[in-house]
Short mmCIF file of C-alpha atoms and ligand atoms in Angstrom, two decimals:
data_model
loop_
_atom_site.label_atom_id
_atom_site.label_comp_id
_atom_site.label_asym_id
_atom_site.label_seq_id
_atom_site.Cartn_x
_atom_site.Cartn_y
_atom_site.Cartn_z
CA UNK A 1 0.00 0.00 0.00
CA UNK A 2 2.73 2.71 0.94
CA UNK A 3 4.11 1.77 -2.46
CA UNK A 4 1.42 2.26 -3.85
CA UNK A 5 0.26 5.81 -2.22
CA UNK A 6 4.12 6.95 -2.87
CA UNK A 7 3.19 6.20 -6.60
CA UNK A 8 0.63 8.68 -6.31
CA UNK A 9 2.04 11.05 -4.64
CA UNK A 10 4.54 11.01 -7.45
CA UNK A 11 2.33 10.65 -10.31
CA UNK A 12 0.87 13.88 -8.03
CA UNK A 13 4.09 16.11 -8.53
CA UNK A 14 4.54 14.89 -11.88
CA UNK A 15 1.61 16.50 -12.95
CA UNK A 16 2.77 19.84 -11.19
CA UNK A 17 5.91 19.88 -12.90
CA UNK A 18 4.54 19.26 -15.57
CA UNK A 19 2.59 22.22 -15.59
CA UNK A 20 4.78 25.05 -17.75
CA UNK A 21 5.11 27.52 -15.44
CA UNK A 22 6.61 30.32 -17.40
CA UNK A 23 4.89 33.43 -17.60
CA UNK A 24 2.98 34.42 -20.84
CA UNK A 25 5.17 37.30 -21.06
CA UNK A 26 8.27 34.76 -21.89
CA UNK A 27 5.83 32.57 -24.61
CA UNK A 28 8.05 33.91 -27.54
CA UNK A 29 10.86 31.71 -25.94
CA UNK A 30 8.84 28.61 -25.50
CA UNK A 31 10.64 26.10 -27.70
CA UNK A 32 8.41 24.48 -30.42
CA UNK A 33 6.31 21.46 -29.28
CA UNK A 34 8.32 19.32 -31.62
CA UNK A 35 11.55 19.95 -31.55
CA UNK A 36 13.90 18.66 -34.62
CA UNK A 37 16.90 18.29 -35.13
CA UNK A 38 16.98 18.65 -38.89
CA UNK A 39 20.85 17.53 -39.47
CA UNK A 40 19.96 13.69 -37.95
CA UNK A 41 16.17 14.22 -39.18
CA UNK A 42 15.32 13.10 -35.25
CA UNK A 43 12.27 14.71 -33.42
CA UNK A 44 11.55 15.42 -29.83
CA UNK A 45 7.57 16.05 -28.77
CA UNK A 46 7.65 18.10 -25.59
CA UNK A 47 5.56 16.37 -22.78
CA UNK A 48 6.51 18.59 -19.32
CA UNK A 49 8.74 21.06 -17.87
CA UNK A 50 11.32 20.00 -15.68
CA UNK A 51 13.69 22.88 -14.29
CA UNK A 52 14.84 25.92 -14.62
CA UNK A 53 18.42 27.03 -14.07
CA UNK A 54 20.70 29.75 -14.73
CA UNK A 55 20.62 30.10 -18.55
CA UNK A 56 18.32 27.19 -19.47
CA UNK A 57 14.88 25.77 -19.29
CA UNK A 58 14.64 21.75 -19.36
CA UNK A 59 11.93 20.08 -20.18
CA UNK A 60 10.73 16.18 -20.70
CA UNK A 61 10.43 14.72 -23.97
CA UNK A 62 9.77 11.98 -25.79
CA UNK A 63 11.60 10.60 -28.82
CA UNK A 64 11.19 8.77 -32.17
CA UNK A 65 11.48 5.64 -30.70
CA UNK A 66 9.63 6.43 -27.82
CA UNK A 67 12.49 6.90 -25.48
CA UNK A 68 11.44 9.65 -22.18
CA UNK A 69 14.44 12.20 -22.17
CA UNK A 70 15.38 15.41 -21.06
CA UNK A 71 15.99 18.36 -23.37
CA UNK A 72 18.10 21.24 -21.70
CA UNK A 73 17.41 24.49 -24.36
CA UNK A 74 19.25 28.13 -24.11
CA UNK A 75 17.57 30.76 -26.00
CA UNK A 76 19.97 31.97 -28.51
CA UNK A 77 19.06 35.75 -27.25
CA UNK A 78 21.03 34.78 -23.92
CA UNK A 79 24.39 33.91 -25.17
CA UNK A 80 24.99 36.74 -27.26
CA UNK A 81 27.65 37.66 -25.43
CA UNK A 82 31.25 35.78 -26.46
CA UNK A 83 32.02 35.51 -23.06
CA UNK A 84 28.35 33.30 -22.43
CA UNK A 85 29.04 31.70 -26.08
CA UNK A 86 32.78 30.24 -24.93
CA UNK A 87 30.73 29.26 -21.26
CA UNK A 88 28.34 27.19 -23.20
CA UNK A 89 30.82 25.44 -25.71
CA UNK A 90 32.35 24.40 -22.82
CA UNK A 91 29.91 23.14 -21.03
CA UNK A 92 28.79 21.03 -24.51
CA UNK A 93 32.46 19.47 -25.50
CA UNK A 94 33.17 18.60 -20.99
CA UNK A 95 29.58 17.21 -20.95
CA UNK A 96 29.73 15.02 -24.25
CA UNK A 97 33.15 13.52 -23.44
CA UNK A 98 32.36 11.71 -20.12
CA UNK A 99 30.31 8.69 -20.38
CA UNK A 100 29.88 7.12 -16.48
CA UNK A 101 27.05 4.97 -15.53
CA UNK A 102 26.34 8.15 -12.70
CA UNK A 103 26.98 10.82 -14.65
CA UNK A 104 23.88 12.34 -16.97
CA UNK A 105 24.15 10.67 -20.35
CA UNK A 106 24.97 13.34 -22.92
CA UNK A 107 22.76 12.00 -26.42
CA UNK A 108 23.17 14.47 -28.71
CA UNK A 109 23.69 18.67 -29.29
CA UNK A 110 21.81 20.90 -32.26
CA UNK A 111 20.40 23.84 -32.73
CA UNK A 112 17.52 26.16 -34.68
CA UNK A 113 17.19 29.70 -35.28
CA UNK A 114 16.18 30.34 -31.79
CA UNK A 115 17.83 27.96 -29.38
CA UNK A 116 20.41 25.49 -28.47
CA UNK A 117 19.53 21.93 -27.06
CA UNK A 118 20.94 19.17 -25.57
CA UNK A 119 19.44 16.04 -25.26
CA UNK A 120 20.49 13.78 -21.95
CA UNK A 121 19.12 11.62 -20.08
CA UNK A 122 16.02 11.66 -17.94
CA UNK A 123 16.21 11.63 -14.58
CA UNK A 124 13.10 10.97 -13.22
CA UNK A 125 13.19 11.39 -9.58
CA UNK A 126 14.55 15.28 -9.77
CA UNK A 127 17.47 16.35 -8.01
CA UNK A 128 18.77 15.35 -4.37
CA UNK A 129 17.80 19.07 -3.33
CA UNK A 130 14.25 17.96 -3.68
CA UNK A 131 14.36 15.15 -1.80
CA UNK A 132 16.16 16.36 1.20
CA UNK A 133 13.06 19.37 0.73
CA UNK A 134 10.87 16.49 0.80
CA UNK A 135 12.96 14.20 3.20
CA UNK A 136 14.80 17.30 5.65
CA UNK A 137 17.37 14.44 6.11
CA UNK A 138 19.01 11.33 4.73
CA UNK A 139 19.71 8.15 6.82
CA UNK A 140 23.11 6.93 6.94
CA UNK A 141 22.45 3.89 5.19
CA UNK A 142 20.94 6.01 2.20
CA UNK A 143 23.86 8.27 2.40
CA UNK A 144 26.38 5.79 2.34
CA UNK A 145 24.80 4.18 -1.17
CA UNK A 146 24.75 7.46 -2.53
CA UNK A 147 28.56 8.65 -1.26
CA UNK A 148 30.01 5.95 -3.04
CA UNK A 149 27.81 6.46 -5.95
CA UNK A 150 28.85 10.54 -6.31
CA UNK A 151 32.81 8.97 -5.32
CA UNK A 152 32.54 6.80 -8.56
CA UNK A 153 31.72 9.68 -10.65
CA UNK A 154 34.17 12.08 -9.15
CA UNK A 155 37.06 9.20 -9.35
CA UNK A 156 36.02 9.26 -13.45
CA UNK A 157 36.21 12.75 -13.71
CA UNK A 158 39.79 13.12 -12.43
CA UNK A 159 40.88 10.15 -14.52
CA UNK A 160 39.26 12.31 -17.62
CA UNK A 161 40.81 15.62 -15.85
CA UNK A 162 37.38 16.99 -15.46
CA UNK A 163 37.01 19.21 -12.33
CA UNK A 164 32.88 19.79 -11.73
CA UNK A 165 33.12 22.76 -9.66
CA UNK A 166 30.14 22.74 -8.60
CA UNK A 167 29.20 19.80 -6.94
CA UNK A 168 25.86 20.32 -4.52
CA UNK A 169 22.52 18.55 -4.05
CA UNK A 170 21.12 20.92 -6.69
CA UNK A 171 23.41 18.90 -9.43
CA UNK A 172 22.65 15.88 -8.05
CA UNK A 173 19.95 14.24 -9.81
CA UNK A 174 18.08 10.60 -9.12
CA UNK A 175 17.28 8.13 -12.31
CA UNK A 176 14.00 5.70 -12.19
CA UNK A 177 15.91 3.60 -10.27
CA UNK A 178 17.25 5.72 -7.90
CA UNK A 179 20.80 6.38 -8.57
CA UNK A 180 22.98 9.06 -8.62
CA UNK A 181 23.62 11.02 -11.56
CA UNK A 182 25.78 13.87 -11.68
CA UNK A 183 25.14 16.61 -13.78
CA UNK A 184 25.27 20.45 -15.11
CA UNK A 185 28.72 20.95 -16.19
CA UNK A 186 28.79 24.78 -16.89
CA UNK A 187 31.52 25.71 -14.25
CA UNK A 188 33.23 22.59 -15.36
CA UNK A 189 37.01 23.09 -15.98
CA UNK A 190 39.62 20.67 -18.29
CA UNK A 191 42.76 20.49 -16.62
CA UNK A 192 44.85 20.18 -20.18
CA UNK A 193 48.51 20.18 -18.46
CA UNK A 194 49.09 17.57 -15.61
CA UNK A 195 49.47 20.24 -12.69
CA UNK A 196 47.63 23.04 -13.96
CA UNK A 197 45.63 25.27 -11.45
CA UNK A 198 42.65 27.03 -12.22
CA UNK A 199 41.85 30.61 -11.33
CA UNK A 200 38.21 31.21 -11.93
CA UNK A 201 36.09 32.01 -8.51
CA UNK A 202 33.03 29.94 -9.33
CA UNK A 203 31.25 27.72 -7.62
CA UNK A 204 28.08 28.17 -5.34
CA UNK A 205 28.46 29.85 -2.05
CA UNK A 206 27.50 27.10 0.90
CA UNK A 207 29.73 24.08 -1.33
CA UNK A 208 32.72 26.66 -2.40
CA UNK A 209 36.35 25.35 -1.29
CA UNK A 210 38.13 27.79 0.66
CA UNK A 211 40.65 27.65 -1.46
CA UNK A 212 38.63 28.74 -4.46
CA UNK A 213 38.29 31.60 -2.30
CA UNK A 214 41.19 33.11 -0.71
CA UNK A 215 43.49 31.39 -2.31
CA UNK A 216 43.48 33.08 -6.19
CA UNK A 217 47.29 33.51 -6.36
CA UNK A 218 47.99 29.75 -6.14
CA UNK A 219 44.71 28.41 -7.90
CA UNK A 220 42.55 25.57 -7.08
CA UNK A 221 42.66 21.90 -8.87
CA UNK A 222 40.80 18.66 -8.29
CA UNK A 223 40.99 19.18 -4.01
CA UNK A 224 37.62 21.69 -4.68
CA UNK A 225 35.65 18.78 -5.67
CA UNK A 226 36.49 16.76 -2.87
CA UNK A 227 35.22 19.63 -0.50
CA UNK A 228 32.14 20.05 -1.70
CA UNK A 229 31.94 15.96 -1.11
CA UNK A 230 32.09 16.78 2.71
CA UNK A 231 29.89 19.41 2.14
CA UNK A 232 27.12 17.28 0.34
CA UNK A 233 28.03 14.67 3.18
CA UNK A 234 26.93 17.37 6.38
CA UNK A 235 23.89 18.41 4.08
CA UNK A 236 22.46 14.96 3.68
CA UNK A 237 22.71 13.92 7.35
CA UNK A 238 22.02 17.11 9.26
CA UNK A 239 19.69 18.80 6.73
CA UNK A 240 21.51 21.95 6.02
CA UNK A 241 24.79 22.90 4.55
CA UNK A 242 27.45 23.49 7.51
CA UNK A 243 28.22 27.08 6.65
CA UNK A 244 24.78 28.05 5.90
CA UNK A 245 23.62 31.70 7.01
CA UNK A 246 21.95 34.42 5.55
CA UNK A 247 24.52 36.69 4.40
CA UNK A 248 26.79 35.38 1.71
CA UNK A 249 29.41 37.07 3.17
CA UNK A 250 28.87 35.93 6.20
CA UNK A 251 29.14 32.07 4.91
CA UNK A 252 32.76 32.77 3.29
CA UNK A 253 33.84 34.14 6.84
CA UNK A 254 32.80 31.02 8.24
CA UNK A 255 34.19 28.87 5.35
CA UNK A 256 37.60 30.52 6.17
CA UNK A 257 37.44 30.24 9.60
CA UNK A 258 36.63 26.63 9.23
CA UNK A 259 33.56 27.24 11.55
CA UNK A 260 30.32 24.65 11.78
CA UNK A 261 29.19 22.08 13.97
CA UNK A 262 27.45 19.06 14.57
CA UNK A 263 24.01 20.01 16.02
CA UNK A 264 23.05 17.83 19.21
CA UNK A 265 19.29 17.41 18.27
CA UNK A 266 20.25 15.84 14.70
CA UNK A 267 22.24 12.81 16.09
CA UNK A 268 24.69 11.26 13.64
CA UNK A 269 27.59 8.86 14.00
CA UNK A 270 30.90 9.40 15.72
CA UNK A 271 32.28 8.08 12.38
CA UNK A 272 30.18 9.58 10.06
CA UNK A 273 31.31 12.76 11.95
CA UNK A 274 35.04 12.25 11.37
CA UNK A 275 34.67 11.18 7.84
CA UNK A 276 33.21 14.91 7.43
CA UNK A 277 35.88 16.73 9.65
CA UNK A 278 38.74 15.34 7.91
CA UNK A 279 37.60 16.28 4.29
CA UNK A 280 36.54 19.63 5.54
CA UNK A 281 40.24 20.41 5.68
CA UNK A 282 40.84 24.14 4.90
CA UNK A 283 44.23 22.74 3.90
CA UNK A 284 43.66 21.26 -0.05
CA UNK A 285 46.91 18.87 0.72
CA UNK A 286 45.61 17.58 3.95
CA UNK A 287 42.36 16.47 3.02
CA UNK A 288 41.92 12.80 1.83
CA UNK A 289 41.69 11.20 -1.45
CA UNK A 290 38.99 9.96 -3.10
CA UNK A 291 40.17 6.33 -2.76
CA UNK A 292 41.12 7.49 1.29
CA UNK A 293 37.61 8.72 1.67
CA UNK A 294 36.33 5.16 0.50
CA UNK A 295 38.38 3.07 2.75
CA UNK A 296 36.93 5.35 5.98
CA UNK A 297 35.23 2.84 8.78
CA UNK A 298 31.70 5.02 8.00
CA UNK A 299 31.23 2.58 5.32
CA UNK A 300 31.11 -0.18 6.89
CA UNK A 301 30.03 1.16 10.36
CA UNK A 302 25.60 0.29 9.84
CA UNK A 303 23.88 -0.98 7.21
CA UNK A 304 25.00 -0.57 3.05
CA UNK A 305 21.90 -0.59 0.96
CA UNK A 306 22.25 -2.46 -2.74
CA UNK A 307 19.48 -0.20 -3.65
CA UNK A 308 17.29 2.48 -2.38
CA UNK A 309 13.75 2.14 -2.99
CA UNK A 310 11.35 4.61 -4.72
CA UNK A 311 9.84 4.89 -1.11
CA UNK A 312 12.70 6.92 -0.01
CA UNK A 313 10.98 9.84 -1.88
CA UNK A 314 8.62 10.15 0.67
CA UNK A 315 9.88 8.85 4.24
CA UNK A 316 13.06 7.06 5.69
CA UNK A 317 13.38 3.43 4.34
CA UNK A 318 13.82 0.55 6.44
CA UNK A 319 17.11 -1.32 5.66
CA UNK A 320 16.80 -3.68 8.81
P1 ADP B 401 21.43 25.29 -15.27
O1 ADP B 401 22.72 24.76 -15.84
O2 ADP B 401 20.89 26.42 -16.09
O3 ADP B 401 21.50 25.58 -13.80
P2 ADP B 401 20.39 22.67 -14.76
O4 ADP B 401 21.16 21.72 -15.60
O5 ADP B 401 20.77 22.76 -13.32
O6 ADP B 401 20.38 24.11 -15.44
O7 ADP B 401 18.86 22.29 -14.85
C1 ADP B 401 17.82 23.06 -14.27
C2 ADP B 401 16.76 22.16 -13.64
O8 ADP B 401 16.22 21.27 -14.61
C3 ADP B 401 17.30 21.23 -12.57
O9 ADP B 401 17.31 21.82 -11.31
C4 ADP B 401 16.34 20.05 -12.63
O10 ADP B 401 15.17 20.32 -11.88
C5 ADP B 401 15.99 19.97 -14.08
N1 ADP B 401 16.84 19.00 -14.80
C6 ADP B 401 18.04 19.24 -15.37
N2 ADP B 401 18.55 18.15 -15.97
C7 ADP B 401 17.64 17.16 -15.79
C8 ADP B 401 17.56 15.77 -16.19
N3 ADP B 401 18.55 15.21 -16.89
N4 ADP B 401 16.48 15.06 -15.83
C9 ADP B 401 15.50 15.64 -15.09
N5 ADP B 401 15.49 16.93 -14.70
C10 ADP B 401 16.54 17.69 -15.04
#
C-alpha cells in the first residue's frame, strides 16, 4: 500500500511539474512542441517542464522511438555575449566527453534559429535538493549508497581531468531507479597540463572550497571537488549545509574560519562525523583522497543498501 500511495504522490508532482510555469510574457521563448533536429532528421515532442536554471529551461520529452528524455534548451538571445558563447561550448564538449554509468548521459547537441539543445538523459526522480526538501534528512544507510555512488563519478572525472566545480545537491539528480547522476557541467574546468591550477572564482556559495576563495594567487585543482563531497556529506545527514547563514558574506567568513558544527538534536555517528571533519580540511593537501575517503570505517560502520527504494521519496526506508 505505501508503495502504492508513494506512486501517487509522485504521479501527483509529476503532474505539477509538468505544468509550464513560465509566464505568458516569456511565450516567444517557449521552444516548439516538436523539436527537430533537422541535421539527424530526429524529433523530440515536448511532454513537461522540468527545471529551470541559470541560462536554461529543461523540459521532458519523448523521442522517435519512444524513449522519455530530457531536453536542456538556451535561448539563442542569452548567449549573445562571447564571453556566455565560450561558457556554453564548454559546457557542450566537458559534458559530451564523459560517459559514467552516474553521470547524466549526454545524447546528442543541435540547434535552430532560436535555441540550443541538448538532449540527456532523464532523470526521473529530480534532483537530491528535492528530496532532502521532501525528506529534511538522509539516513546513513541512504547516504552511504549514494557517497560511493557521487565517489565513482568524481574518481572518473579526475581520470578524464574533469574538475565539476560545482558539486551540490542541486546537481545531483536521481534516475528511475534511484541512482545518482551527476550533472550540469557549466563551471566545469579541463585540466589540459598535468598540474595546472585554475583561477576562476566559481562555484556556489555554501559548497565553495576555501581555497577557491582566498586562495586566487595559487589556484585551485581537483581538491575543490572533494570539499564540496564533505559538504554534500553534512547536508544529507544534518539537513543543512554546515556554513549556511543568511549573508553570503557571512558564509565565506565562516568557510575561512573553518567554523560549523554538529548540532546535538540531529544525532549522527561518531564516524560519520570524522569522515566529514577530515575532508573539511581548509588545507587542499591535507584532506583525503577519493580512494582514502572510501576506505573510511563510516562505510562499513551500519547498514550498506544495494538499492534504495522509490519509497525513499517520501519517508526514511527501512534497511533492517
Ligand atoms: P542550469 O545549468 O541552467 O543551472 P540545470 O542543468 O541545473 O540548469 O537544470 C535546471 C533544472 O532542470 C534542474 O534543477 C532540474 O530540476 C531539471 N533538470 C536538469 N537536468 C535534468 C535531467 N537530466 N532530468 C530531469 N530533470 C533535469
Amino acid at each position: 500500500r505505501r508503495e502504492a500511495e508513494a506512486k501517487a504522490k509522485a504521479e501527483q508532482e509529476r503532474a505539477a511539474r509538468d505544468k509550464d510555469p513560465e509566464p505568458k510574457k516569456r511565450e516567444h521563448t517557449r521552444p516548439p512542441t516538436v523539436i527537430v533536429d533537422r541535421e539527424k532528421g530526429a524529433s523530440y515532442r515536448r511532454i513537461g517542464f522540468l527545471g529551470e536554471g541559470g541560462f536554461a529551461r529543461v523540459y521532458e520529452v519523448v523521442d522517435d522511438a519512444h524513449d522519455r528524455k530530457a531536453v536542456k534548451v538556451v535561448n539563442k538571445s542569452n548567449i549573445k555575449t562571447k564571453r556566455n558563447k565560450t561558457k556554453l561550448w564548454a559546457e557542450i564538449k566537458l559534458h559530451q566527453m564523459l560517459k559514467h554509468p552516474n553521470i547524466v548521459r549526454f545524447d546528442e547537441c543541435f540547434e535552430d534559429s532560436d535555441n540550443v539543445y541538448m538532449v540527456l538523459e532523464l532523470c526521473d526522480h529530480g534532483s537530491m535538493m528535492d528530496l532532502l526538501r521532501r525528506r529534511k534528512r538522509y539516513t546513513e544507510p541512504e547516504a552511504r549508497f549514494y557517497l560511493v555512488q557521487l565517489i565513482g563519478a568524481c574518481q572518473y572525472m579526475q581520470d578524464m581531468n574533469v574538475i565539476h566545480r560545482d558539486l551540490k545537491l542541486g546537481n545531483l539528480f536521481l534516475d528511475k531507479n534511484m541512482n545518482v547522476k551527476v550533472g550540469d557541467f557549466g563551471l566545469a574546468a579541463l585540466i589540459e597540463n598535468p598540474g595546472d591550477r585554475k583561477k576562476t572564482i566559481c562555484g556556489t556559495p555554501n559548497y565553495i572550497a576555501p581555497e577557491v576563495l582566498f586562495d586566487t594567487a595559487n589556484g585551485h585543482s581537483f581538491e575543490v571537488d572533494v570539499w564540496s563531497v564533505g559538504v554534500i556529506l553534512y547536508t544529507l545527514l544534518i539537513g543543512k549545509p554546515p556554513f549556511q547563514t543568511k549573508e553570503v558574506k557571512a558564509i565565506y567568513r565562516r568557510i575561512r574560519e573553518n567554523r560549523y558544527e554538529f548540532p546535538e538534536d540531529k544525532e549522527i555517528s561518531a564516524s560519520a562525523q570524522n569522515l566529514i571533519m577530515s575532508i573539511l580540511n581548509r588545507d587542499p593537501l591535507e584532506r583525503p583522497t577519493l580512494d582514502e575517503i572510501l576506505e573510511h570505517s563510516w562505510f562499513h560502520d551500519g547498514p550498506f543498501p544495494s538499492h534504495v527504494p522509490v519509497s525513499a521519496n517520501d519517508g526514511p526506508p527501512d534497511f533492517f
